[in-house]
PDB file of C-alpha atoms and ligand atoms in Angstrom:
ATOM      1  CA  UNK C 123      30.427  -7.673   8.801  1.00  0.00           C
ATOM      2  CA  UNK C 124      29.294  -8.979   5.481  1.00  0.00           C
ATOM      3  CA  UNK C 125      28.203 -12.336   4.131  1.00  0.00           C
ATOM      4  CA  UNK C 126      29.416 -11.222   0.689  1.00  0.00           C
ATOM      5  CA  UNK C 127      32.111 -13.669  -0.390  1.00  0.00           C
ATOM      6  CA  UNK C 128      31.425 -13.753  -4.125  1.00  0.00           C
ATOM      7  CA  UNK C 129      29.778 -11.581  -6.727  1.00  0.00           C
ATOM      8  CA  UNK C 130      26.334 -13.179  -6.731  1.00  0.00           C
ATOM      9  CA  UNK C 131      25.987 -13.402  -2.953  1.00  0.00           C
ATOM     10  CA  UNK C 132      22.849 -11.866  -1.536  1.00  0.00           C
ATOM     11  CA  UNK C 133      21.607 -10.298   1.659  1.00  0.00           C
ATOM     12  CA  UNK C 134      18.211 -11.232   3.060  1.00  0.00           C
ATOM     13  CA  UNK C 135      15.893  -8.246   3.369  1.00  0.00           C
ATOM     14  CA  UNK C 136      13.585  -8.182   6.390  1.00  0.00           C
ATOM     15  CA  UNK C 137      10.721  -9.640   4.338  1.00  0.00           C
ATOM     16  CA  UNK C 138      12.809 -12.649   3.305  1.00  0.00           C
ATOM     17  CA  UNK C 139      13.686 -11.485  -0.221  1.00  0.00           C
ATOM     18  CA  UNK C 140      17.322 -12.006  -1.248  1.00  0.00           C
ATOM     19  CA  UNK C 141      19.038  -8.956  -2.734  1.00  0.00           C
ATOM     20  CA  UNK C 142      22.505  -9.040  -4.339  1.00  0.00           C
ATOM     21  CA  UNK C 143      25.138  -7.078  -2.426  1.00  0.00           C
ATOM     22  CA  UNK C 144      26.398  -5.612  -5.707  1.00  0.00           C
ATOM     23  CA  UNK C 145      24.382  -4.050  -8.501  1.00  0.00           C
ATOM     24  CA  UNK C 146      25.003  -1.858 -11.529  1.00  0.00           C
ATOM     25  CA  UNK C 147      23.817   1.770 -11.269  1.00  0.00           C
ATOM     26  CA  UNK C 148      22.583   3.336 -14.502  1.00  0.00           C
ATOM     27  CA  UNK C 149      21.901   6.993 -13.624  1.00  0.00           C
ATOM     28  CA  UNK C 150      23.041   9.169 -16.569  1.00  0.00           C
ATOM     29  CA  UNK C 151      23.529   6.092 -18.735  1.00  0.00           C
ATOM     30  CA  UNK C 152      21.755   6.777 -22.023  1.00  0.00           C
ATOM     31  CA  UNK C 153      18.817   4.649 -23.084  1.00  0.00           C
ATOM     32  CA  UNK C 154      19.432   2.478 -26.140  1.00  0.00           C
ATOM     33  CA  UNK C 155      22.889   1.225 -27.058  1.00  0.00           C
ATOM     34  CA  UNK C 156      24.752   2.682 -24.073  1.00  0.00           C
ATOM     35  CA  UNK C 157      22.575   1.170 -21.357  1.00  0.00           C
ATOM     36  CA  UNK C 158      22.132  -2.093 -23.255  1.00  0.00           C
ATOM     37  CA  UNK C 159      25.904  -2.442 -23.522  1.00  0.00           C
ATOM     38  CA  UNK C 160      26.535  -1.520 -19.866  1.00  0.00           C
ATOM     39  CA  UNK C 161      23.923  -3.950 -18.538  1.00  0.00           C
ATOM     40  CA  UNK C 162      25.130  -6.673 -20.917  1.00  0.00           C
ATOM     41  CA  UNK C 163      28.745  -6.139 -19.784  1.00  0.00           C
ATOM     42  CA  UNK C 164      27.660  -6.251 -16.154  1.00  0.00           C
ATOM     43  CA  UNK C 165      25.665  -9.458 -16.571  1.00  0.00           C
ATOM     44  CA  UNK C 166      28.618 -11.036 -18.377  1.00  0.00           C
ATOM     45  CA  UNK C 167      30.876  -9.963 -15.509  1.00  0.00           C
ATOM     46  CA  UNK C 168      28.517 -11.732 -13.102  1.00  0.00           C
ATOM     47  CA  UNK C 169      26.364  -8.881 -11.758  1.00  0.00           C
ATOM     48  CA  UNK C 170      22.785  -9.978 -11.096  1.00  0.00           C
ATOM     49  CA  UNK C 171      21.266  -6.659 -10.015  1.00  0.00           C
ATOM     50  CA  UNK C 172      20.504  -3.401 -11.842  1.00  0.00           C
ATOM     51  CA  UNK C 173      19.393  -0.122 -10.266  1.00  0.00           C
ATOM     52  CA  UNK C 174      17.327   2.132 -12.538  1.00  0.00           C
ATOM     53  CA  UNK C 175      14.522   4.675 -12.071  1.00  0.00           C
ATOM     54  CA  UNK C 176      11.686   6.072 -14.167  1.00  0.00           C
ATOM     55  CA  UNK C 177      13.421   9.448 -14.258  1.00  0.00           C
ATOM     56  CA  UNK C 178      16.628   7.970 -15.689  1.00  0.00           C
ATOM     57  CA  UNK C 179      14.709   7.369 -18.922  1.00  0.00           C
ATOM     58  CA  UNK C 180      16.476   4.063 -19.578  1.00  0.00           C
ATOM     59  CA  UNK C 181      14.133   1.409 -18.188  1.00  0.00           C
ATOM     60  CA  UNK C 182      13.384   0.197 -21.734  1.00  0.00           C
ATOM     61  CA  UNK C 183      17.070  -0.438 -22.471  1.00  0.00           C
ATOM     62  CA  UNK C 184      17.564  -2.130 -19.120  1.00  0.00           C
ATOM     63  CA  UNK C 185      14.614  -4.413 -19.842  1.00  0.00           C
ATOM     64  CA  UNK C 186      15.849  -5.192 -23.326  1.00  0.00           C
ATOM     65  CA  UNK C 187      19.374  -6.035 -22.148  1.00  0.00           C
ATOM     66  CA  UNK C 188      18.034  -8.340 -19.454  1.00  0.00           C
ATOM     67  CA  UNK C 189      15.670 -10.078 -21.820  1.00  0.00           C
ATOM     68  CA  UNK C 190      18.278 -10.620 -24.524  1.00  0.00           C
ATOM     69  CA  UNK C 191      20.861 -11.894 -22.007  1.00  0.00           C
ATOM     70  CA  UNK C 192      19.071 -15.230 -21.857  1.00  0.00           C
ATOM     71  CA  UNK C 193      19.597 -15.294 -18.078  1.00  0.00           C
ATOM     72  CA  UNK C 194      16.398 -16.487 -16.340  1.00  0.00           C
ATOM     73  CA  UNK C 195      14.354 -13.514 -15.130  1.00  0.00           C
ATOM     74  CA  UNK C 196      14.269 -14.899 -11.585  1.00  0.00           C
ATOM     75  CA  UNK C 197      18.061 -14.776 -11.397  1.00  0.00           C
ATOM     76  CA  UNK C 198      18.184 -11.001 -11.889  1.00  0.00           C
ATOM     77  CA  UNK C 199      17.193  -8.387  -9.320  1.00  0.00           C
ATOM     78  CA  UNK C 200      15.654  -5.242 -10.805  1.00  0.00           C
ATOM     79  CA  UNK C 201      15.176  -2.038  -8.824  1.00  0.00           C
ATOM     80  CA  UNK C 202      13.244   0.947 -10.119  1.00  0.00           C
ATOM     81  CA  UNK C 203      11.778   4.056  -8.489  1.00  0.00           C
ATOM     82  CA  UNK C 204       8.707   6.265  -8.668  1.00  0.00           C
ATOM     83  CA  UNK C 205       9.658   9.814  -9.651  1.00  0.00           C
ATOM     84  CA  UNK C 206       8.646  12.890  -7.648  1.00  0.00           C
ATOM     85  CA  UNK C 207       6.169  14.255 -10.210  1.00  0.00           C
ATOM     86  CA  UNK C 208       4.310  10.920 -10.161  1.00  0.00           C
ATOM     87  CA  UNK C 209       3.825  10.667  -6.408  1.00  0.00           C
ATOM     88  CA  UNK C 210       0.448  10.253  -4.677  1.00  0.00           C
ATOM     89  CA  UNK C 211      -1.595   7.048  -4.474  1.00  0.00           C
ATOM     90  CA  UNK C 212      -3.234   6.746  -7.896  1.00  0.00           C
ATOM     91  CA  UNK C 213      -0.399   8.436  -9.774  1.00  0.00           C
ATOM     92  CA  UNK C 214       2.117   5.988  -8.291  1.00  0.00           C
ATOM     93  CA  UNK C 215       0.045   2.983  -9.373  1.00  0.00           C
ATOM     94  CA  UNK C 216      -0.016   4.388 -12.914  1.00  0.00           C
ATOM     95  CA  UNK C 217       3.703   5.208 -12.882  1.00  0.00           C
ATOM     96  CA  UNK C 218       4.496   1.695 -11.706  1.00  0.00           C
ATOM     97  CA  UNK C 219       2.560   0.182 -14.578  1.00  0.00           C
ATOM     98  CA  UNK C 220       4.533   2.298 -17.054  1.00  0.00           C
ATOM     99  CA  UNK C 221       7.837   1.226 -15.500  1.00  0.00           C
ATOM    100  CA  UNK C 222       6.801  -2.402 -15.500  1.00  0.00           C
ATOM    101  CA  UNK C 223       5.900  -2.282 -19.195  1.00  0.00           C
ATOM    102  CA  UNK C 224       9.146  -0.558 -20.156  1.00  0.00           C
ATOM    103  CA  UNK C 225      11.157  -3.099 -18.182  1.00  0.00           C
ATOM    104  CA  UNK C 226       9.262  -5.941 -19.939  1.00  0.00           C
ATOM    105  CA  UNK C 227       8.642  -7.731 -16.640  1.00  0.00           C
ATOM    106  CA  UNK C 228       5.682  -9.127 -14.713  1.00  0.00           C
ATOM    107  CA  UNK C 229       7.144  -8.176 -11.342  1.00  0.00           C
ATOM    108  CA  UNK C 230       9.745  -5.731 -10.103  1.00  0.00           C
ATOM    109  CA  UNK C 231      12.088  -6.952  -7.362  1.00  0.00           C
ATOM    110  CA  UNK C 232      12.440  -3.678  -5.485  1.00  0.00           C
ATOM    111  CA  UNK C 233      10.323  -0.559  -5.953  1.00  0.00           C
ATOM    112  CA  UNK C 234      11.462   2.615  -4.190  1.00  0.00           C
ATOM    113  CA  UNK C 235      10.046   6.074  -3.480  1.00  0.00           C
ATOM    114  CA  UNK C 236      12.776   8.131  -5.161  1.00  0.00           C
ATOM    115  CA  UNK C 237      12.619  11.208  -2.854  1.00  0.00           C
ATOM    116  CA  UNK C 238      10.409  12.112   0.122  1.00  0.00           C
ATOM    117  CA  UNK C 239       8.100  14.614  -1.582  1.00  0.00           C
ATOM    118  CA  UNK C 240       6.376  16.506   1.222  1.00  0.00           C
ATOM    119  CA  UNK C 241       2.606  16.031   1.531  1.00  0.00           C
ATOM    120  CA  UNK C 242       2.817  13.081  -0.871  1.00  0.00           C
ATOM    121  CA  UNK C 243       5.222  10.430   0.318  1.00  0.00           C
ATOM    122  CA  UNK C 244       2.785   8.849   2.799  1.00  0.00           C
ATOM    123  CA  UNK C 245       0.208   8.245   0.037  1.00  0.00           C
ATOM    124  CA  UNK C 246       2.944   7.057  -2.292  1.00  0.00           C
ATOM    125  CA  UNK C 247       4.027   4.565   0.366  1.00  0.00           C
ATOM    126  CA  UNK C 248       0.440   3.237   0.605  1.00  0.00           C
ATOM    127  CA  UNK C 249       0.500   2.613  -3.156  1.00  0.00           C
ATOM    128  CA  UNK C 250       3.754   0.669  -2.793  1.00  0.00           C
ATOM    129  CA  UNK C 251       2.194  -1.406   0.007  1.00  0.00           C
ATOM    130  CA  UNK C 252      -0.713  -2.253  -2.315  1.00  0.00           C
ATOM    131  CA  UNK C 253       1.644  -3.211  -5.159  1.00  0.00           C
ATOM    132  CA  UNK C 254       3.510  -5.487  -2.772  1.00  0.00           C
ATOM    133  CA  UNK C 255       0.329  -7.052  -1.394  1.00  0.00           C
ATOM    134  CA  UNK C 256      -0.891  -7.737  -4.936  1.00  0.00           C
ATOM    135  CA  UNK C 257       2.372  -9.422  -5.866  1.00  0.00           C
ATOM    136  CA  UNK C 258       3.613  -6.940  -8.459  1.00  0.00           C
ATOM    137  CA  UNK C 259       6.646  -6.022  -6.369  1.00  0.00           C
ATOM    138  CA  UNK C 260       8.707  -8.437  -4.291  1.00  0.00           C
ATOM    139  CA  UNK C 261      10.061  -5.788  -1.900  1.00  0.00           C
ATOM    140  CA  UNK C 262       9.308  -2.114  -1.298  1.00  0.00           C
ATOM    141  CA  UNK C 263      11.543   0.573   0.050  1.00  0.00           C
ATOM    142  CA  UNK C 264      12.514   4.205  -0.043  1.00  0.00           C
ATOM    143  CA  UNK C 265      15.346   6.417  -1.157  1.00  0.00           C
ATOM    144  CA  UNK C 266      16.711   9.616   0.311  1.00  0.00           C
ATOM    145  CA  UNK C 267      14.727   9.211   3.520  1.00  0.00           C
ATOM    146  CA  UNK C 268      16.148  10.687   6.721  1.00  0.00           C
ATOM    147  CA  UNK C 269      15.218   8.983  10.017  1.00  0.00           C
ATOM    148  CA  UNK C 270      12.325  11.421  10.510  1.00  0.00           C
ATOM    149  CA  UNK C 271      10.825  10.491   7.111  1.00  0.00           C
ATOM    150  CA  UNK C 272      11.178   6.796   7.937  1.00  0.00           C
ATOM    151  CA  UNK C 273       9.563   7.299  11.329  1.00  0.00           C
ATOM    152  CA  UNK C 274       6.713   9.141   9.651  1.00  0.00           C
ATOM    153  CA  UNK C 275       5.758   6.385   7.167  1.00  0.00           C
ATOM    154  CA  UNK C 276       6.277   3.595   9.677  1.00  0.00           C
ATOM    155  CA  UNK C 277       3.991   5.288  12.211  1.00  0.00           C
ATOM    156  CA  UNK C 278       1.430   6.055   9.521  1.00  0.00           C
ATOM    157  CA  UNK C 279       1.320   2.642   7.832  1.00  0.00           C
ATOM    158  CA  UNK C 280       2.860   0.156  10.244  1.00  0.00           C
ATOM    159  CA  UNK C 281       4.961  -1.118   7.329  1.00  0.00           C
ATOM    160  CA  UNK C 282       8.750  -0.886   7.569  1.00  0.00           C
ATOM    161  CA  UNK C 283      10.649  -0.312   4.280  1.00  0.00           C
ATOM    162  CA  UNK C 284      13.058  -3.106   3.405  1.00  0.00           C
ATOM    163  CA  UNK C 285      15.670  -0.713   1.999  1.00  0.00           C
ATOM    164  CA  UNK C 286      16.716   2.942   2.232  1.00  0.00           C
ATOM    165  CA  UNK C 287      18.906   3.903  -0.717  1.00  0.00           C
ATOM    166  CA  UNK C 288      20.861   7.058   0.134  1.00  0.00           C
ATOM    167  CA  UNK C 289      23.969   8.971  -0.818  1.00  0.00           C
ATOM    168  CA  UNK C 290      26.692   7.252   1.188  1.00  0.00           C
ATOM    169  CA  UNK C 291      30.480   7.235   0.751  1.00  0.00           C
ATOM    170  CA  UNK C 292      33.568   7.977   2.851  1.00  0.00           C
ATOM    171  CA  UNK C 293      32.846  11.730   2.876  1.00  0.00           C
ATOM    172  CA  UNK C 294      29.160  11.207   3.863  1.00  0.00           C
ATOM    173  CA  UNK C 295      28.839   8.308   6.245  1.00  0.00           C
ATOM    174  CA  UNK C 296      25.239   8.751   7.418  1.00  0.00           C
ATOM    175  CA  UNK C 297      25.901   7.675  11.017  1.00  0.00           C
ATOM    176  CA  UNK C 298      22.525   8.641  12.502  1.00  0.00           C
ATOM    177  CA  UNK C 299      20.631   7.000   9.650  1.00  0.00           C
ATOM    178  CA  UNK C 300      22.793   3.903   9.932  1.00  0.00           C
ATOM    179  CA  UNK C 301      21.861   3.572  13.583  1.00  0.00           C
ATOM    180  CA  UNK C 302      18.150   4.007  12.860  1.00  0.00           C
ATOM    181  CA  UNK C 303      18.200   1.484  10.008  1.00  0.00           C
ATOM    182  CA  UNK C 304      20.082  -1.078  12.094  1.00  0.00           C
ATOM    183  CA  UNK C 305      17.447  -0.786  14.820  1.00  0.00           C
ATOM    184  CA  UNK C 306      14.613  -1.327  12.320  1.00  0.00           C
ATOM    185  CA  UNK C 307      16.169  -3.987  10.041  1.00  0.00           C
ATOM    186  CA  UNK C 308      16.160  -1.566   7.106  1.00  0.00           C
ATOM    187  CA  UNK C 309      18.994  -2.394   4.689  1.00  0.00           C
ATOM    188  CA  UNK C 310      21.085   0.600   3.668  1.00  0.00           C
ATOM    189  CA  UNK C 311      22.070   0.879   0.028  1.00  0.00           C
ATOM    190  CA  UNK C 312      24.702   3.401  -1.074  1.00  0.00           C
ATOM    191  CA  UNK C 313      24.125   5.663  -4.064  1.00  0.00           C
ATOM    192  CA  UNK C 314      27.090   7.544  -5.513  1.00  0.00           C
ATOM    193  CA  UNK C 315      29.308   5.112  -3.594  1.00  0.00           C
ATOM    194  CA  UNK C 316      32.240   6.253  -5.765  1.00  0.00           C
ATOM    195  CA  UNK C 317      31.565   9.938  -5.044  1.00  0.00           C
ATOM    196  CA  UNK C 318      30.631  10.311  -8.710  1.00  0.00           C
ATOM    197  CA  UNK C 319      34.195   9.537  -9.721  1.00  0.00           C
ATOM    198  CA  UNK C 320      35.925  11.930  -7.257  1.00  0.00           C
ATOM    199  CA  UNK C 321      38.266   9.274  -5.937  1.00  0.00           C
ATOM    200  CA  UNK C 322      41.364  11.370  -5.455  1.00  0.00           C
ATOM    201  CA  UNK C 323      41.771  11.106  -1.661  1.00  0.00           C
ATOM    202  CA  UNK C 324      45.267  10.348  -0.277  1.00  0.00           C
ATOM    203  CA  UNK C 325      44.037   7.628   2.091  1.00  0.00           C
ATOM    204  CA  UNK C 326      42.238   5.846  -0.751  1.00  0.00           C
ATOM    205  CA  UNK C 327      45.421   5.943  -2.820  1.00  0.00           C
ATOM    206  CA  UNK C 328      47.459   4.654   0.115  1.00  0.00           C
ATOM    207  CA  UNK C 329      45.094   1.753   0.826  1.00  0.00           C
ATOM    208  CA  UNK C 330      44.795   0.959  -2.871  1.00  0.00           C
ATOM    209  CA  UNK C 331      48.587   0.525  -3.017  1.00  0.00           C
ATOM    210  CA  UNK C 332      48.621  -1.486   0.215  1.00  0.00           C
ATOM    211  CA  UNK C 333      45.955  -3.996  -0.901  1.00  0.00           C
ATOM    212  CA  UNK C 334      46.863  -4.041  -4.595  1.00  0.00           C
ATOM    213  CA  UNK C 335      43.387  -2.721  -5.447  1.00  0.00           C
ATOM    214  CA  UNK C 336      41.975   0.522  -6.880  1.00  0.00           C
ATOM    215  CA  UNK C 337      40.483   3.395  -4.830  1.00  0.00           C
ATOM    216  CA  UNK C 338      37.028   2.424  -6.134  1.00  0.00           C
ATOM    217  CA  UNK C 339      37.499  -1.151  -4.946  1.00  0.00           C
ATOM    218  CA  UNK C 340      38.642   0.050  -1.503  1.00  0.00           C
ATOM    219  CA  UNK C 341      35.434   2.050  -1.043  1.00  0.00           C
ATOM    220  CA  UNK C 342      33.140  -0.706  -2.286  1.00  0.00           C
ATOM    221  CA  UNK C 343      34.821  -3.204   0.028  1.00  0.00           C
ATOM    222  CA  UNK C 344      34.458  -0.760   2.946  1.00  0.00           C
ATOM    223  CA  UNK C 345      30.715  -0.647   2.193  1.00  0.00           C
ATOM    224  CA  UNK C 346      30.321  -4.407   2.044  1.00  0.00           C
ATOM    225  CA  UNK C 347      32.220  -4.939   5.299  1.00  0.00           C
ATOM    226  CA  UNK C 348      29.706  -2.636   6.975  1.00  0.00           C
ATOM    227  CA  UNK C 349      26.693  -4.394   5.516  1.00  0.00           C
ATOM    228  CA  UNK C 350      25.895  -1.703   2.958  1.00  0.00           C
ATOM    229  CA  UNK C 351      24.595  -2.758  -0.489  1.00  0.00           C
ATOM    230  CA  UNK C 352      26.427  -1.032  -3.369  1.00  0.00           C
ATOM    231  CA  UNK C 353      25.386   0.008  -6.896  1.00  0.00           C
ATOM    232  CA  UNK C 354      28.400   1.658  -8.577  1.00  0.00           C
ATOM    233  CA  UNK C 355      27.685   3.143 -11.998  1.00  0.00           C
ATOM    234  CA  UNK C 356      29.920   2.790 -14.996  1.00  0.00           C
ATOM    235  CA  UNK C 357      29.545   2.603 -18.749  1.00  0.00           C
ATOM    236  CA  UNK C 358      33.175   1.474 -19.132  1.00  0.00           C
ATOM    237  CA  UNK C 359      33.653  -2.270 -19.531  1.00  0.00           C
ATOM    238  CA  UNK C 360      36.954  -2.371 -17.624  1.00  0.00           C
ATOM    239  CA  UNK C 361      35.481  -0.400 -14.701  1.00  0.00           C
ATOM    240  CA  UNK C 362      32.312  -2.488 -14.616  1.00  0.00           C
ATOM    241  CA  UNK C 363      34.594  -5.505 -14.127  1.00  0.00           C
ATOM    242  CA  UNK C 364      36.888  -3.683 -11.699  1.00  0.00           C
ATOM    243  CA  UNK C 365      33.960  -2.664  -9.496  1.00  0.00           C
ATOM    244  CA  UNK C 366      32.914  -6.297  -9.202  1.00  0.00           C
ATOM    245  CA  UNK C 367      36.365  -7.542  -8.288  1.00  0.00           C
ATOM    246  CA  UNK C 368      35.938  -6.823  -4.585  1.00  0.00           C
ATOM    247  CA  UNK C 369      35.315 -10.239  -3.120  1.00  0.00           C
ATOM    248  CA  UNK C 370      38.864 -11.523  -2.756  1.00  0.00           C
ATOM    249  CA  UNK C 371      40.259  -9.253  -0.068  1.00  0.00           C
ATOM    250  CA  UNK C 372      39.433  -7.956   3.384  1.00  0.00           C
ATOM    251  CA  UNK C 373      40.174  -4.520   4.846  1.00  0.00           C
ATOM    252  CA  UNK C 374      41.633  -4.708   8.346  1.00  0.00           C
ATOM    253  CA  UNK C 375      39.740  -3.227  11.307  1.00  0.00           C
ATOM    254  CA  UNK C 376      42.414  -0.538  11.578  1.00  0.00           C
ATOM    255  CA  UNK C 377      41.976   0.476   7.952  1.00  0.00           C
ATOM    256  CA  UNK C 378      38.182   0.497   8.293  1.00  0.00           C
ATOM    257  CA  UNK C 379      38.610   2.834  11.255  1.00  0.00           C
ATOM    258  CA  UNK C 380      40.882   5.111   9.236  1.00  0.00           C
ATOM    259  CA  UNK C 381      38.310   5.275   6.439  1.00  0.00           C
ATOM    260  CA  UNK C 382      35.643   6.115   9.017  1.00  0.00           C
ATOM    261  CA  UNK C 383      37.647   9.215   9.888  1.00  0.00           C
ATOM    262  CA  UNK C 384      37.183  10.646   6.381  1.00  0.00           C
ATOM    263  CA  UNK C 385      33.589  11.654   7.118  1.00  0.00           C
ATOM    264  CA  UNK C 386      32.859  15.347   6.452  1.00  0.00           C
ATOM    265  CA  UNK C 387      29.080  15.074   5.985  1.00  0.00           C
ATOM    266  CA  UNK C 388      29.788  16.261   2.448  1.00  0.00           C
ATOM    267  CA  UNK C 389      27.098  15.702  -0.171  1.00  0.00           C
ATOM    268  CA  UNK C 390      27.526  15.576  -3.945  1.00  0.00           C
ATOM    269  CA  UNK C 391      23.739  15.439  -4.330  1.00  0.00           C
ATOM    270  CA  UNK C 392      20.795  17.218  -2.669  1.00  0.00           C
ATOM    271  CA  UNK C 393      19.809  17.068   0.996  1.00  0.00           C
ATOM    272  CA  UNK C 394      16.474  15.212   1.313  1.00  0.00           C
ATOM    273  CA  UNK C 395      15.236  18.005   3.586  1.00  0.00           C
ATOM    274  CA  UNK C 396      15.923  20.606   0.944  1.00  0.00           C
ATOM    275  CA  UNK C 397      15.482  19.675  -2.684  1.00  0.00           C
ATOM    276  CA  UNK C 398      13.625  21.494  -5.427  1.00  0.00           C
ATOM    277  CA  UNK C 399      12.905  18.818  -8.032  1.00  0.00           C
TER     278      UNK C 399
HETATM  279  N1  NAP A  27      18.241   7.235  -5.355  1.00  0.00           N
HETATM  280  C1  NAP A  27      18.858   8.316  -5.780  1.00  0.00           C
HETATM  281  O1  NAP A  27      18.410   9.454  -5.577  1.00  0.00           O
HETATM  282  C2  NAP A  27      20.127   8.155  -6.539  1.00  0.00           C
HETATM  283  C3  NAP A  27      20.929   9.284  -6.796  1.00  0.00           C
HETATM  284  C4  NAP A  27      22.125   9.085  -7.484  1.00  0.00           C
HETATM  285  C5  NAP A  27      22.487   7.809  -7.896  1.00  0.00           C
HETATM  286  N2  NAP A  27      21.673   6.737  -7.665  1.00  0.00           N
HETATM  287  C6  NAP A  27      22.023   5.373  -8.111  1.00  0.00           C
HETATM  288  O2  NAP A  27      23.340   5.076  -7.674  1.00  0.00           O
HETATM  289  C7  NAP A  27      24.146   4.742  -8.788  1.00  0.00           C
HETATM  290  C8  NAP A  27      25.588   5.121  -8.547  1.00  0.00           C
HETATM  291  O3  NAP A  27      25.725   6.486  -8.263  1.00  0.00           O
HETATM  292  P1  NAP A  27      26.307   7.563  -9.312  1.00  0.00           P
HETATM  293  O4  NAP A  27      26.003   7.130 -10.695  1.00  0.00           O
HETATM  294  O5  NAP A  27      25.808   8.887  -8.870  1.00  0.00           O
HETATM  295  O6  NAP A  27      27.846   7.616  -9.060  1.00  0.00           O
HETATM  296  P2  NAP A  27      29.054   6.633  -8.678  1.00  0.00           P
HETATM  297  O7  NAP A  27      28.721   5.217  -8.902  1.00  0.00           O
HETATM  298  O8  NAP A  27      29.523   7.087  -7.351  1.00  0.00           O
HETATM  299  O9  NAP A  27      30.155   7.105  -9.731  1.00  0.00           O
HETATM  300  C9  NAP A  27      29.989   6.968 -11.105  1.00  0.00           C
HETATM  301  C10 NAP A  27      31.115   7.727 -11.789  1.00  0.00           C
HETATM  302  O10 NAP A  27      32.368   7.145 -11.434  1.00  0.00           O
HETATM  303  C11 NAP A  27      33.022   6.662 -12.598  1.00  0.00           C
HETATM  304  N3  NAP A  27      33.595   5.346 -12.232  1.00  0.00           N
HETATM  305  C12 NAP A  27      32.938   4.170 -12.118  1.00  0.00           C
HETATM  306  N4  NAP A  27      33.772   3.195 -11.751  1.00  0.00           N
HETATM  307  C13 NAP A  27      34.974   3.755 -11.608  1.00  0.00           C
HETATM  308  C14 NAP A  27      36.238   3.239 -11.248  1.00  0.00           C
HETATM  309  N5  NAP A  27      36.398   1.955 -10.950  1.00  0.00           N
HETATM  310  N6  NAP A  27      37.292   4.102 -11.218  1.00  0.00           N
HETATM  311  C15 NAP A  27      37.135   5.407 -11.518  1.00  0.00           C
HETATM  312  N7  NAP A  27      35.947   5.952 -11.860  1.00  0.00           N
HETATM  313  C16 NAP A  27      34.881   5.126 -11.909  1.00  0.00           C
HETATM  314  C17 NAP A  27      31.961   6.552 -13.667  1.00  0.00           C
HETATM  315  O11 NAP A  27      32.523   6.779 -14.952  1.00  0.00           O
HETATM  316  P3  NAP A  27      32.148   5.939 -16.279  1.00  0.00           P
HETATM  317  O12 NAP A  27      30.694   5.634 -16.256  1.00  0.00           O
HETATM  318  O13 NAP A  27      32.516   6.893 -17.358  1.00  0.00           O
HETATM  319  O14 NAP A  27      33.000   4.712 -16.282  1.00  0.00           O
HETATM  320  C18 NAP A  27      31.031   7.696 -13.290  1.00  0.00           C
HETATM  321  O15 NAP A  27      31.515   8.928 -13.773  1.00  0.00           O
HETATM  322  C19 NAP A  27      23.459   5.509  -9.929  1.00  0.00           C
HETATM  323  O16 NAP A  27      23.885   5.113 -11.208  1.00  0.00           O
HETATM  324  C20 NAP A  27      22.022   5.250  -9.626  1.00  0.00           C
HETATM  325  O17 NAP A  27      21.653   3.931 -10.046  1.00  0.00           O
HETATM  326  C21 NAP A  27      20.504   6.903  -6.976  1.00  0.00           C
END
C-alpha cells in the first residue's frame, strides 16, 4: 500500500531521505528548449522530482529549468546517473563532478549506477559511497540491477542501495526482484512505467473506462499502490498534467489482481544480464 495521497508526497528511503513518489522522466527529451519546457511544465503541475542521466545529454537544461523556476533547491529532488563508459572508481568521481556542474547544484539527491557494467560496478559503487560520505549526494542507488548484482555489491561493500530503478510495468512485473528489494528495504522505481507509450491493452482500456481515468493513470496508480516510485516521461503539457492526476482514486484489490495477471516478462529495453552498451 502507498502513503501517496497527493502529488508532493514522499516515501522515506532506508537512509531517511524523503523521495517524491512521482517524478518526471526526461530520457529522449532534447536538451535546451524542449527539456526546459517539460521540466517547467512539470514543476508548475506540482512535480518536485526529475529523473535525468549523464547519457541523456540534458542535465544542463534540467538544471536551468530548476534554477529559473524560483522553487527553493531543497524542495526539488534531482536524480542523475553515471553512464557505463564512465564507470570505475576515479572515472565515476570525475563523471559526477561534470553532472553536478551541468545541473548547477551543490548536491545531487539521488545518484545511480546506470547499468551493472561487469568488472566495474563494484568500484563504481565504492565511488558512490564516497560521494555520499562526503555529502555530495544525499542518497545512492543503482539501476538495472538484478538480485544477483545487488547481492554482489552488498556483500562487497556492506552498503545497501536505497533505490533500484528498473524497467517495470504490467507486462514486466519483476516479481523476484520485488521480493529481494522488500527484504532489503531497497525502494523500487519503475522506468518505462508507460511501456514507452504502448498502452493499448484491453484491460487498461476497460479499467480506464471504469474509473474515469486514462490507461496511463491506471498503470501509475497500480505502481503507487504497490509502493513503486514512478517517473513517467512526457514532453506534452497535457500528458505531464494527466500523469500527475493519479492521487484521487484507488484501484480495488480485485482490479490490482487482474493487472497482476498481465505479466509476460516482456521487456521493451535490454536485459541487465545481456546488454552491449
Ligand atoms: N535507468 C534506465 O536505464 C532507464 C531506462 C529508460 C528510462 N528511464 C527513465 O524512465 C523514464 C520513463 O521511461 P520512458 O521514457 O522510457 O518511457 P515511459 O514513461 O514509459 O513512456 C514515455 C512515452 O509515453 C508517452 N506518454 C507519456 N504520457 C502519456 C500518456 N498519459 N498517454 C499516452 N502516452 C503517454 C510519451 O510521449 P510524449 O513525450 O510525446 O508525450 C513517450 O512517448 C525515462 O524518461 C527516464 O527518466 C531510465
